Tab-separated table of C-alpha atoms in Angstrom:
chain	number	residue	atom	x	y	z
X	1479	MET	CA	95.710	83.397	143.719
X	1480	LYS	CA	95.384	80.585	141.464
X	1481	LYS	CA	92.234	81.785	140.146
X	1482	TYR	CA	93.759	85.314	139.428
X	1483	LEU	CA	96.357	83.479	137.453
X	1484	LEU	CA	94.249	81.338	135.416
X	1485	LEU	CA	91.978	84.297	134.858
X	1486	LEU	CA	95.113	86.231	133.525
X	1487	LEU	CA	96.576	83.251	131.336
X	1488	THR	CA	93.040	82.804	129.913
X	1489	ILE	CA	92.681	86.414	128.785
X	1490	VAL	CA	96.263	86.720	127.360
X	1491	ALA	CA	95.858	83.203	125.571
X	1492	PHE	CA	92.494	84.226	124.337
X	1493	ASP	CA	93.984	87.180	122.684
X	1494	SER	CA	97.252	85.543	121.555
X	1495	LEU	CA	95.379	83.559	119.161
X	1496	GLN	CA	95.540	86.625	116.879
X	1497	PRO	CA	98.433	86.993	114.544
X	1498	HIS	CA	101.181	89.518	115.358
X	1499	ALA	CA	104.277	90.533	113.206
X	1500	GLN	CA	107.685	89.232	114.320
X	1501	ALA	CA	110.559	91.450	114.941
X	1502	PRO	CA	113.933	90.234	113.006
X	1503	PRO	CA	116.278	88.056	115.622
X	1504	ASP	CA	119.117	88.074	113.339
X	1505	SER	CA	122.588	88.913	115.102
X	1506	VAL	CA	123.714	91.592	112.026
X	1507	LEU	CA	120.397	93.412	113.143
X	1508	SER	CA	120.939	93.476	116.918
X	1509	LYS	CA	121.090	97.363	116.726
X	1510	TYR	CA	118.155	97.425	114.467
X	1511	HIS	CA	116.226	95.251	116.910
X	1512	ALA	CA	117.031	97.800	119.925
X	1513	SER	CA	115.965	100.694	117.924
X	1514	ASN	CA	113.018	102.504	115.883
X	1515	GLY	CA	112.169	104.679	113.351
X	1516	ILE	CA	114.874	106.448	111.277
X	1517	VAL	CA	117.346	104.777	113.742
X	1518	LYS	CA	116.277	101.544	111.920
X	1519	PHE	CA	116.755	102.958	108.467
X	1520	ASP	CA	120.357	104.060	109.592
X	1521	VAL	CA	121.153	100.405	110.627
X	1522	ILE	CA	120.250	99.026	107.593
X	1523	GLU	CA	122.092	101.551	105.563
X	1524	ASP	CA	125.224	101.049	107.386
X	1525	TYR	CA	124.991	97.468	107.207
X	1526	LEU	CA	124.526	97.303	103.397
X	1527	PHE	CA	126.729	100.081	102.813
X	1528	SER	CA	129.493	97.673	103.773
X	1529	PHE	CA	128.989	96.187	100.401
X	1530	GLU	CA	129.117	99.339	98.512
X	1531	LYS	CA	132.389	98.429	96.424
X	1532	ASN	CA	130.596	96.125	94.431
X	1533	ASP	CA	127.138	97.039	93.148
X	1534	SER	CA	126.196	93.443	92.207
X	1535	ILE	CA	127.014	92.154	95.716
X	1536	LEU	CA	125.013	95.176	97.297
X	1537	THR	CA	121.927	94.568	95.226
X	1538	LYS	CA	122.456	90.796	96.102
X	1539	LYS	CA	122.538	91.255	99.877
X	1540	SER	CA	119.655	93.961	99.802
X	1541	LEU	CA	117.510	91.409	97.841
X	1542	GLU	CA	118.258	88.946	100.508
X	1543	LEU	CA	117.591	91.166	103.409
X	1544	ILE	CA	114.139	91.917	101.978
X	1545	ALA	CA	113.289	88.574	101.599
X	1546	TYR	CA	114.603	87.960	105.248
X	1547	PHE	CA	112.412	90.575	106.820
X	1548	LYS	CA	109.246	89.443	104.540
X	1549	LYS	CA	109.873	86.076	105.913
X	1550	GLN	CA	109.733	87.486	109.309
X	1551	ASN	CA	106.696	89.311	108.570
X	1552	ASP	CA	108.701	92.696	109.115
X	1553	ASP	CA	107.319	95.069	106.772
X	1554	ALA	CA	109.091	97.955	108.224
X	1555	GLY	CA	112.314	96.224	107.839
X	1556	ALA	CA	111.479	95.195	104.314
X	1557	ASP	CA	110.484	98.738	103.522
X	1558	TYR	CA	113.171	100.451	104.732
X	1559	THR	CA	115.760	97.960	102.905
X	1560	GLN	CA	113.626	98.907	99.695
X	1561	LEU	CA	114.110	102.596	100.404
X	1562	PHE	CA	117.809	102.328	100.732
X	1563	LEU	CA	117.827	100.754	96.980
X	1564	ALA	CA	115.270	103.735	95.814
X	1565	LEU	CA	117.815	106.545	97.293
X	1566	ARG	CA	120.695	104.444	95.458
X	1567	ALA	CA	119.077	104.686	92.430
X	1568	LYS	CA	118.086	108.367	92.881
X	1569	ALA	CA	121.831	108.725	93.179
X	1570	LYS	CA	122.782	107.132	89.919
X	1571	ASN	CA	119.939	109.226	88.289
X	1572	ASP	CA	118.119	106.092	87.499
X	1573	PHE	CA	114.888	107.677	88.319
X	1574	ALA	CA	112.529	105.219	86.934
X	1575	THR	CA	113.722	102.317	89.246
X	1576	ALA	CA	113.922	104.920	92.268
X	1577	LEU	CA	110.200	105.263	91.425
X	1578	ASN	CA	109.484	101.974	91.332
X	1579	MET	CA	111.087	101.022	94.732
X	1580	ALA	CA	109.887	104.052	96.347
X	1581	LEU	CA	106.172	104.161	95.386
X	1582	PRO	CA	104.945	101.044	96.918
X	1583	VAL	CA	107.081	101.764	100.270
X	1584	LEU	CA	104.961	105.007	100.709
X	1585	SER	CA	101.852	103.043	99.935
X	1586	SER	CA	103.329	100.442	102.768
X	1587	CYS	CA	103.895	103.131	105.120
X	1588	LYS	CA	100.796	104.839	104.825
X	1589	SER	CA	98.807	101.635	105.792
X	1590	ARG	CA	100.990	101.060	108.805
X	1591	ASN	CA	101.386	105.030	109.530
X	1592	ASP	CA	105.072	104.922	109.616
X	1593	THR	CA	105.815	108.481	109.423
X	1594	THR	CA	109.750	108.375	109.402
X	1595	ALA	CA	109.551	106.036	106.097
X	1596	MET	CA	106.760	107.831	104.864
X	1597	LEU	CA	109.025	111.135	104.915
X	1598	ALA	CA	111.844	109.746	103.283
X	1599	ALA	CA	109.995	107.673	100.527
X	1600	SER	CA	108.193	111.397	99.663
X	1601	PHE	CA	111.481	112.786	99.443
X	1602	VAL	CA	112.723	110.044	97.390
X	1603	ILE	CA	109.570	110.214	94.791
X	1604	SER	CA	109.726	114.199	94.814
X	1605	ASP	CA	112.914	114.511	93.781
X	1606	ALA	CA	112.704	111.935	91.023
X	1607	TYR	CA	109.805	113.859	89.403
X	1608	GLY	CA	111.305	117.008	89.884
X	1609	ALA	CA	114.516	115.656	87.972
X	1610	THR	CA	112.500	114.127	85.288
X	1611	ASP	CA	110.315	117.702	84.774
X	1612	ASN	CA	106.976	116.228	86.356
X	1613	HIS	CA	106.740	119.182	88.666
X	1614	SER	CA	103.123	118.898	89.260
X	1615	ALA	CA	103.746	115.542	90.760
X	1616	ALA	CA	106.763	116.453	92.602
X	1617	ILE	CA	105.165	119.180	94.130
X	1618	LYS	CA	102.067	117.023	95.281
X	1619	TYR	CA	104.561	114.579	97.145
X	1620	CYS	CA	106.737	117.479	98.583
X	1621	LYS	CA	103.470	118.700	99.853
X	1622	GLU	CA	102.464	115.736	101.869
X	1623	GLU	CA	105.659	116.264	103.817
X	1624	ILE	CA	104.032	119.337	105.793
X	1625	PRO	CA	101.534	118.414	107.919
X	1626	PHE	CA	103.886	115.739	109.625
X	1627	TYR	CA	106.525	118.573	110.326
X	1628	MET	CA	104.055	120.684	111.506
X	1629	ALA	CA	102.803	117.887	113.895
X	1630	ARG	CA	106.380	117.402	114.959
X	1631	ARG	CA	107.178	120.984	115.325
X	1632	ASP	CA	110.388	120.514	113.148
X	1633	LYS	CA	110.859	123.974	112.058
X	1634	ARG	CA	113.993	123.245	110.142
X	1635	GLU	CA	112.454	120.174	108.293
X	1636	LEU	CA	109.454	122.581	107.594
X	1637	MET	CA	111.832	125.317	106.381
X	1638	TYR	CA	113.443	122.984	103.831
X	1639	ALA	CA	109.850	121.831	102.741
X	1640	TYR	CA	108.542	125.065	101.495
X	1641	GLN	CA	112.130	125.766	100.005
X	1642	ASN	CA	111.697	122.837	97.901
X	1643	ILE	CA	108.291	123.417	97.011
X	1644	GLY	CA	109.163	127.105	96.065
X	1645	THR	CA	112.231	125.575	93.686
X	1646	LEU	CA	109.924	123.396	92.157
X	1647	TYR	CA	107.685	126.002	91.368
X	1648	SER	CA	110.354	128.113	89.880
X	1649	MET	CA	111.109	125.216	87.459
X	1650	ALA	CA	107.494	124.838	86.664
X	1651	PHE	CA	107.761	128.618	85.770
X	1652	MET	CA	104.803	129.121	88.507
X	1653	PRO	CA	106.728	132.198	90.321
X	1654	ASP	CA	103.836	133.852	92.282
X	1655	SER	CA	103.527	130.161	94.100
X	1656	GLY	CA	106.917	129.972	94.111
X	1657	LEU	CA	107.759	132.818	95.832
X	1658	ALA	CA	105.081	132.625	98.502
X	1659	TYR	CA	106.802	129.184	99.916
X	1660	ALA	CA	110.372	130.746	99.491
X	1661	GLN	CA	108.958	133.370	101.840
X	1662	MET	CA	107.391	131.133	103.764
X	1663	SER	CA	111.028	129.270	104.324
X	1664	LEU	CA	112.849	132.453	104.487
X	1665	ASN	CA	110.754	133.233	107.339
X	1666	ILE	CA	111.359	129.920	109.237
X	1667	ALA	CA	115.265	130.715	108.665
X	1668	TYR	CA	115.100	134.229	110.481
X	1669	GLU	CA	112.822	132.483	112.913
X	1670	LEU	CA	115.543	130.026	114.127
X	1671	LYS	CA	118.076	132.693	113.959
X	1672	ASN	CA	120.743	130.851	112.045
X	1673	ASP	CA	122.556	132.530	109.084
X	1674	SER	CA	123.739	129.461	107.351
X	1675	LEU	CA	120.269	128.445	106.737
X	1676	LEU	CA	119.277	131.881	105.101
X	1677	SER	CA	121.644	130.614	101.840
X	1678	GLY	CA	118.814	128.238	100.752
X	1679	PRO	CA	115.424	130.442	100.777
X	1680	LEU	CA	117.552	133.447	99.160
X	1681	SER	CA	118.236	131.404	96.463
X	1682	THR	CA	114.796	129.765	96.102
X	1683	ILE	CA	113.329	133.464	96.003
X	1684	ALA	CA	116.128	134.429	93.165
X	1685	GLU	CA	114.980	131.241	91.047
X	1686	ASN	CA	111.386	132.402	91.655
X	1687	TYR	CA	112.445	135.960	90.407
X	1688	ILE	CA	114.664	134.587	87.430
X	1689	ALA	CA	111.412	132.237	86.296
X	1690	ARG	CA	109.329	135.537	86.101
X	1691	GLY	CA	111.774	137.418	84.178
X	1692	ASP	CA	112.648	139.954	86.978
X	1693	TYR	CA	116.497	139.303	86.492
X	1694	ASP	CA	117.418	142.510	88.303
X	1695	LEU	CA	115.334	141.728	91.268
X	1696	ALA	CA	117.139	138.235	91.418
X	1697	MET	CA	120.586	139.403	91.364
X	1698	PRO	CA	120.689	140.694	95.161
X	1699	PHE	CA	119.164	137.697	96.241
X	1700	LEU	CA	121.714	135.680	94.551
X	1701	LYS	CA	124.643	137.438	96.153
X	1702	LYS	CA	123.053	137.719	99.437
X	1703	ALA	CA	122.440	133.831	99.112
X	1704	ASN	CA	126.328	133.146	98.490
X	1705	GLN	CA	127.171	135.273	101.306
X	1706	TYR	CA	125.731	133.019	103.630
X	1707	MET	CA	126.330	129.878	102.230
X	1708	ALA	CA	128.588	127.722	104.600
X	1709	PRO	CA	128.896	124.404	103.300
X	1710	ARG	CA	129.266	121.551	105.958
X	1711	SER	CA	130.455	118.732	103.332
X	1712	ARG	CA	132.155	118.027	100.077
X	1713	LYS	CA	128.685	116.740	98.614
X	1714	ALA	CA	126.758	120.332	99.976
X	1715	LEU	CA	129.397	122.228	98.431
X	1716	LEU	CA	129.239	120.758	95.338
X	1717	THR	CA	125.430	121.007	95.195
X	1718	TRP	CA	125.409	124.689	95.938
X	1719	ASN	CA	128.132	125.615	93.199
X	1720	THR	CA	126.138	123.467	90.874
X	1721	TRP	CA	122.660	125.287	91.322
X	1722	PHE	CA	124.236	128.958	92.434
X	1723	ASN	CA	126.375	129.155	89.214
X	1724	ASN	CA	123.431	127.639	86.786
X	1725	ASP	CA	121.239	130.373	88.453
X	1726	TYR	CA	123.684	133.160	87.317
X	1727	ALA	CA	123.800	131.242	83.884
X	1728	GLN	CA	120.260	131.596	83.678
X	1729	ALA	CA	119.624	135.137	84.801
X	1730	TYR	CA	122.674	136.462	82.739
X	1731	LEU	CA	121.089	134.546	79.701
X	1732	GLY	CA	117.878	136.292	80.322
X	1733	MET	CA	119.655	139.727	80.421
X	1734	GLN	CA	121.448	138.813	77.084
X	1735	GLN	CA	124.680	139.153	78.871
X	1736	TYR	CA	125.969	136.122	76.951
X	1737	ASP	CA	129.684	136.018	77.844
X	1738	SER	CA	128.565	135.790	82.102
X	1739	SER	CA	125.972	133.335	81.071
X	1740	ILE	CA	129.072	131.028	79.466
X	1741	TYR	CA	131.200	131.778	82.310
X	1742	TYR	CA	128.577	130.729	84.829
X	1743	ALA	CA	127.877	127.633	82.708
X	1744	HIS	CA	131.538	126.449	82.652
X	1745	ARG	CA	131.496	127.110	86.348
X	1746	SER	CA	128.826	124.749	87.270
X	1747	LEU	CA	129.654	122.138	84.899
X	1748	PRO	CA	132.912	120.637	86.821
X	1749	PHE	CA	130.810	120.392	90.133
X	1750	SER	CA	127.782	118.786	88.392
X	1751	ILE	CA	130.190	115.993	86.480
X	1752	GLU	CA	132.031	115.750	89.817
X	1753	SER	CA	128.351	115.043	91.787
X	1754	ASN	CA	127.033	113.170	88.800
X	1755	ASP	CA	124.104	115.613	88.900
X	1756	ILE	CA	122.638	115.090	85.285
X	1757	PRO	CA	119.992	117.455	85.389
X	1758	GLN	CA	122.070	120.361	86.207
X	1759	GLN	CA	124.386	119.169	83.475
X	1760	LEU	CA	121.651	119.455	81.186
X	1761	ARG	CA	120.835	123.041	82.428
X	1762	ALA	CA	124.574	124.013	82.015
X	1763	TYR	CA	124.966	122.565	78.701
X	1764	GLN	CA	121.594	124.497	77.428
X	1765	TYR	CA	122.705	127.501	78.854
X	1766	LEU	CA	125.892	127.095	76.845
X	1767	TYR	CA	124.182	126.439	73.508
X	1768	LYS	CA	121.869	129.040	73.864
X	1769	SER	CA	124.519	131.546	74.557
X	1770	PHE	CA	126.652	130.514	72.017
X	1771	ASP	CA	123.936	130.642	69.252
X	1772	ALA	CA	122.786	133.903	70.188
X	1773	MET	CA	126.364	134.987	69.901
X	1774	GLY	CA	126.420	133.573	66.370
X	1775	ARG	CA	129.091	130.945	67.308
X	1776	GLN	CA	127.487	127.842	65.779
X	1777	ASP	CA	130.076	125.530	66.150
X	1778	SER	CA	130.215	125.959	69.841
X	1779	SER	CA	126.632	125.962	69.612
X	1780	ASN	CA	126.195	122.859	68.002
X	1781	THR	CA	129.066	121.328	70.592
X	1782	TYR	CA	126.957	121.838	73.505
X	1783	TYR	CA	123.553	121.342	71.636
X	1784	ARG	CA	124.570	117.649	71.159
X	1785	LEU	CA	125.946	117.110	74.660
X	1786	ALA	CA	122.742	118.484	75.750
X	1787	GLY	CA	120.803	116.214	73.553
X	1788	ALA	CA	122.768	113.314	74.764
X	1789	VAL	CA	122.148	114.085	78.460
X	1790	LYS	CA	118.363	114.738	77.851
X	1791	ASP	CA	118.371	111.427	76.148
X	1792	SER	CA	119.451	109.452	79.176
X	1793	LEU	CA	117.173	111.295	81.067
X	1794	PHE	CA	113.964	111.039	79.054
X	1795	SER	CA	114.429	108.282	76.793
X	1796	ARG	CA	111.142	106.614	75.611
X	1797	GLU	CA	111.504	103.800	77.555
X	1798	LYS	CA	112.225	105.433	80.783
X	1799	VAL	CA	109.173	108.170	80.422
X	1800	LYS	CA	107.113	104.983	79.872
X	1801	ALA	CA	108.830	103.222	82.994
X	1802	ILE	CA	107.989	106.292	85.103
X	1803	GLU	CA	104.759	106.384	83.776
X	1804	ALA	CA	104.095	102.891	84.445
X	1805	ALA	CA	105.525	103.209	87.887
X	1806	SER	CA	103.115	106.064	88.450
X	1807	PHE	CA	100.010	104.076	87.605
X	1808	SER	CA	100.832	101.042	89.515
X	1809	ALA	CA	101.495	103.345	92.643
X	1810	LEU	CA	97.859	104.834	92.095
X	1811	LEU	CA	96.089	101.376	91.613
X	1812	ARG	CA	98.142	100.130	95.048
X	1813	GLN	CA	97.313	103.063	96.853
X	1814	GLN	CA	93.261	102.805	95.583
X	1815	GLU	CA	93.911	99.186	96.837
X	1816	LEU	CA	94.972	100.026	100.121
X	1817	ASP	CA	92.431	102.275	100.646
X	1818	THR	CA	89.525	99.993	99.899
X	1819	GLU	CA	91.313	97.411	102.238
X	1820	LYS	CA	91.757	100.217	105.017
X	1821	LYS	CA	87.897	100.856	104.870
X	1822	ALA	CA	87.007	97.261	104.819
X	1823	ALA	CA	89.158	96.695	107.846
X	1824	GLU	CA	87.585	99.627	109.690
X	1825	ASP	CA	84.081	98.491	108.716
X	1826	GLN	CA	85.111	95.156	110.128
X	1827	ARG	CA	86.659	96.572	113.267
X	1828	ASN	CA	83.331	98.691	114.028
X	1829	GLN	CA	81.368	95.512	113.350
X	1830	ASN	CA	83.375	93.392	115.458
X	1831	LEU	CA	83.348	96.203	118.234
X	1832	GLN	CA	79.346	96.438	117.763
X	1833	PHE	CA	79.153	92.361	118.398
X	1834	ALA	CA	81.533	92.674	121.403
X	1835	LEU	CA	79.015	95.294	123.339
X	1836	ILE	CA	76.200	93.133	122.187
X	1837	GLY	CA	77.625	89.784	123.735
X	1838	PHE	CA	78.886	91.747	126.562
X	1839	GLY	CA	75.213	93.396	126.920
X	1840	ILE	CA	73.463	89.909	126.585
X	1841	ILE	CA	75.643	88.271	129.264
X	1842	SER	CA	75.121	91.347	131.556
X	1843	PHE	CA	71.453	91.124	131.253
X	1844	ILE	CA	71.298	87.275	131.807
X	1845	ILE	CA	73.690	87.634	135.097
X	1846	ILE	CA	71.521	90.706	136.303
X	1847	PHE	CA	68.061	89.112	135.497
X	1848	LEU	CA	69.116	85.759	137.526
X	1849	LEU	CA	70.635	88.155	140.489
X	1850	LEU	CA	66.973	90.002	140.514
X	1851	SER	CA	64.781	87.299	139.509
X	1852	ARG	CA	62.483	86.440	142.650
X	1853	SER	CA	61.440	83.076	140.762
X	1854	PHE	CA	64.794	81.212	139.955
X	1855	ILE	CA	67.176	79.209	142.345
X	1856	THR	CA	70.622	79.525	140.458
X	1857	ASN	CA	74.025	77.968	141.057
X	1858	THR	CA	77.001	80.277	142.068
X	1859	ARG	CA	79.056	78.277	139.441
X	1860	LEU	CA	76.800	79.386	136.631
X	1861	ILE	CA	77.784	82.918	137.842
X	1862	SER	CA	81.012	82.614	137.872
X	1863	PHE	CA	81.052	80.703	134.623
X	1864	LEU	CA	78.928	83.740	132.929
X	1865	GLY	CA	81.061	86.234	134.701
X	1866	VAL	CA	84.490	84.686	132.732
X	1867	VAL	CA	83.014	85.168	129.489
X	1868	ALA	CA	81.827	88.600	130.033
X	1869	LEU	CA	85.317	89.288	131.406
X	1870	LEU	CA	87.035	87.859	128.161
X	1871	ILE	CA	84.241	89.828	125.968
X	1872	VAL	CA	85.361	93.056	127.645
X	1873	PHE	CA	89.022	92.246	127.357
X	1874	GLU	CA	88.435	91.733	123.676
X	1875	PHE	CA	86.321	94.979	123.074
X	1876	LEU	CA	88.990	96.929	124.974
X	1877	ASN	CA	91.787	94.892	122.720
X	1878	LEU	CA	89.441	96.088	119.821
X	1879	LEU	CA	89.214	99.610	120.481
X	1880	LEU	CA	92.579	100.405	121.652
X	1881	HIS	CA	94.461	98.325	119.054
X	1882	PRO	CA	95.359	101.064	116.994
X	1883	PHE	CA	96.750	103.304	119.689
X	1884	LEU	CA	98.823	100.430	121.110
X	1885	GLU	CA	100.030	99.473	117.521
X	1886	ARG	CA	101.355	103.190	116.790
X	1887	VAL	CA	102.974	103.618	120.477
X	1888	THR	CA	104.504	100.239	120.127
X	1889	HIS	CA	105.737	100.385	116.678
X	1890	HIS	CA	104.136	97.116	115.905
X	1891	SER	CA	106.707	95.419	118.564
X	1892	PRO	CA	104.819	92.061	119.367
X	1893	VAL	CA	106.635	91.927	122.807
X	1894	LEU	CA	105.608	95.499	123.714
X	1895	MET	CA	101.912	94.721	122.327
X	1896	LEU	CA	101.677	91.713	124.570
X	1897	LEU	CA	103.056	93.673	127.805
X	1898	ALA	CA	100.081	96.270	126.858
X	1899	LEU	CA	97.793	93.504	126.886
X	1900	VAL	CA	98.967	91.603	129.987
X	1901	CYS	CA	98.633	94.963	131.654
X	1902	ILE	CA	95.245	95.632	130.634
X	1903	ALA	CA	94.187	92.013	131.686
X	1904	ALA	CA	95.888	92.567	135.272
X	1905	LEU	CA	93.796	95.841	135.654
X	1906	LEU	CA	90.598	93.713	134.507
X	1907	VAL	CA	90.961	90.698	136.687
X	1908	PRO	CA	90.800	92.408	140.203
X	1909	LEU	CA	87.991	94.407	138.897
X	1910	HIS	CA	86.172	90.932	137.891
X	1911	HIS	CA	87.051	89.534	140.990
X	1912	ARG	CA	85.340	92.073	142.870
X	1913	VAL	CA	82.284	92.112	140.761
X	1914	GLU	CA	82.028	88.480	141.162
X	1915	LYS	CA	82.673	88.342	144.730
X	1916	TRP	CA	79.531	90.885	145.280
X	1917	ALA	CA	77.304	89.025	142.556
X	1918	THR	CA	77.908	85.767	144.325
X	1919	HIS	CA	77.060	87.292	147.820
X	1920	LYS	CA	74.057	88.807	146.597
X	1921	LEU	CA	73.041	85.410	144.716
X	1922	VAL	CA	73.682	83.487	147.916
X	1923	GLU	CA	71.187	86.205	149.643
X	1924	LYS	CA	68.695	85.875	146.968
X	1925	ASN	CA	68.520	81.909	147.068
X	1926	LYS	CA	68.338	82.035	150.906
X	1927	GLN	CA	65.303	84.466	150.609
X	1928	ILE	CA	63.668	82.232	147.937
X	1929	ARG	CA	64.391	79.187	149.755
X	1930	LEU	CA	63.134	80.875	152.977
X	1931	ALA	CA	60.006	82.013	151.199
X	1932	GLU	CA	59.236	78.474	149.458
X	1933	ALA	CA	59.628	77.081	153.093
X	1934	LYS	CA	57.093	79.759	154.812
X	1935	ARG	CA	54.665	78.792	152.021
X	1936	THR	CA	55.079	74.943	152.518
X	1937	ILE	CA	54.611	75.194	156.298
X	1938	GLU	CA	51.265	77.756	155.620
X	1939	LYS	CA	49.821	74.932	153.249
X	1940	LEU	CA	50.326	72.302	155.929
X	1941	GLU	CA	49.082	74.258	158.472
X	1942	ASN	CA	45.622	75.127	156.312
X	1943	ASN	CA	45.381	71.180	155.692
X	1944	GLN	CA	45.501	70.506	159.416
X	1945	ASN	CA	42.922	73.077	160.058
X	1946	ASP	CA	40.855	71.663	157.356
């Protein structure tokens, strides 16, 4: 029994020399400690929202929390906190800051395969690029969500992803691609048999028909979408009325029905102002000044043109455009660095696996040679020592082989990782004990045979000398 315990402790101690991440023990994050995935983010969000009334304190607490998590080597906690700040910046229409916050988080999450944070970061990045008219980048990041939702078989989120891509294609005036994604989104909505989900895909189809100039086809879809709309919150109601009225204004502007365009643009404005949706405010102002200009009402046209210009400057000032470009370039460089590091780590891991196999092969060869050799008398302690070395090499080989899987299953939890390694060691030790017992028995028998053969030769030699 002591031998079992010694071997088990030796194996675990041997592996514990490798560094592991530490989970945060702070009492404020007790719920965080017992959670995983999106629940961890929710815990952090709830904690930080308690400081919502004062932006400076909220920012200070967020930065302190990021520093704490980094000190504890908890990359996930630091990323979730930074992601909260990115969402906050996006809500305030500070898209350059949102990108500066979210892009590094996405790279970090990819390196540790944190799907939950990857999806949340992709959402922020896609929205920020879409709001600043960088539609190709927005579509790229939105499409990255699709494989994860498919793997999860999350049809509702997959429907929303298709819908968002369809909307982005309409904004980029690529309606053929947009209609394809909008139709896929509508098909899933019908499959889920939830009428309240139909409004989004139907309105997205309408937006792509508007982008294509088929206004007569767009109108029935807009009306149908409005029939199915059932907002679940004030925020959802504001968003829907902002977009819905602007879509109508855009369609009527295209059909040269300027009074109707002005009416719906005016209806959209209060909702976009209340929700602080700057991009949609810009849309409404643009439809207003274009409609008034077409009607020859220059005073009204100039008023809304200036308002549109002021909003546009707040979104697309030279400094903000440069900041967004810099954030995108930094994220590209960071991703290239991570890809290089990941490849190097994978190469190193493969090399370590090969070394472990070579070491095990050498030790196994020596033991087998000693057991089968007819000319060596060996000590059982030597076999025991070599057996322990071989066991440690096998354990390390299994650790190297299973480490990525264990990290993914345990979500980088040191406690769970340690328990998994102890379980592996507990399975290996009895096997080693049996093999060692068999090898020792074989060695004793071999040594007896060698000694017996040596004694016979000695007796024969003596007898021959006497006869001579």
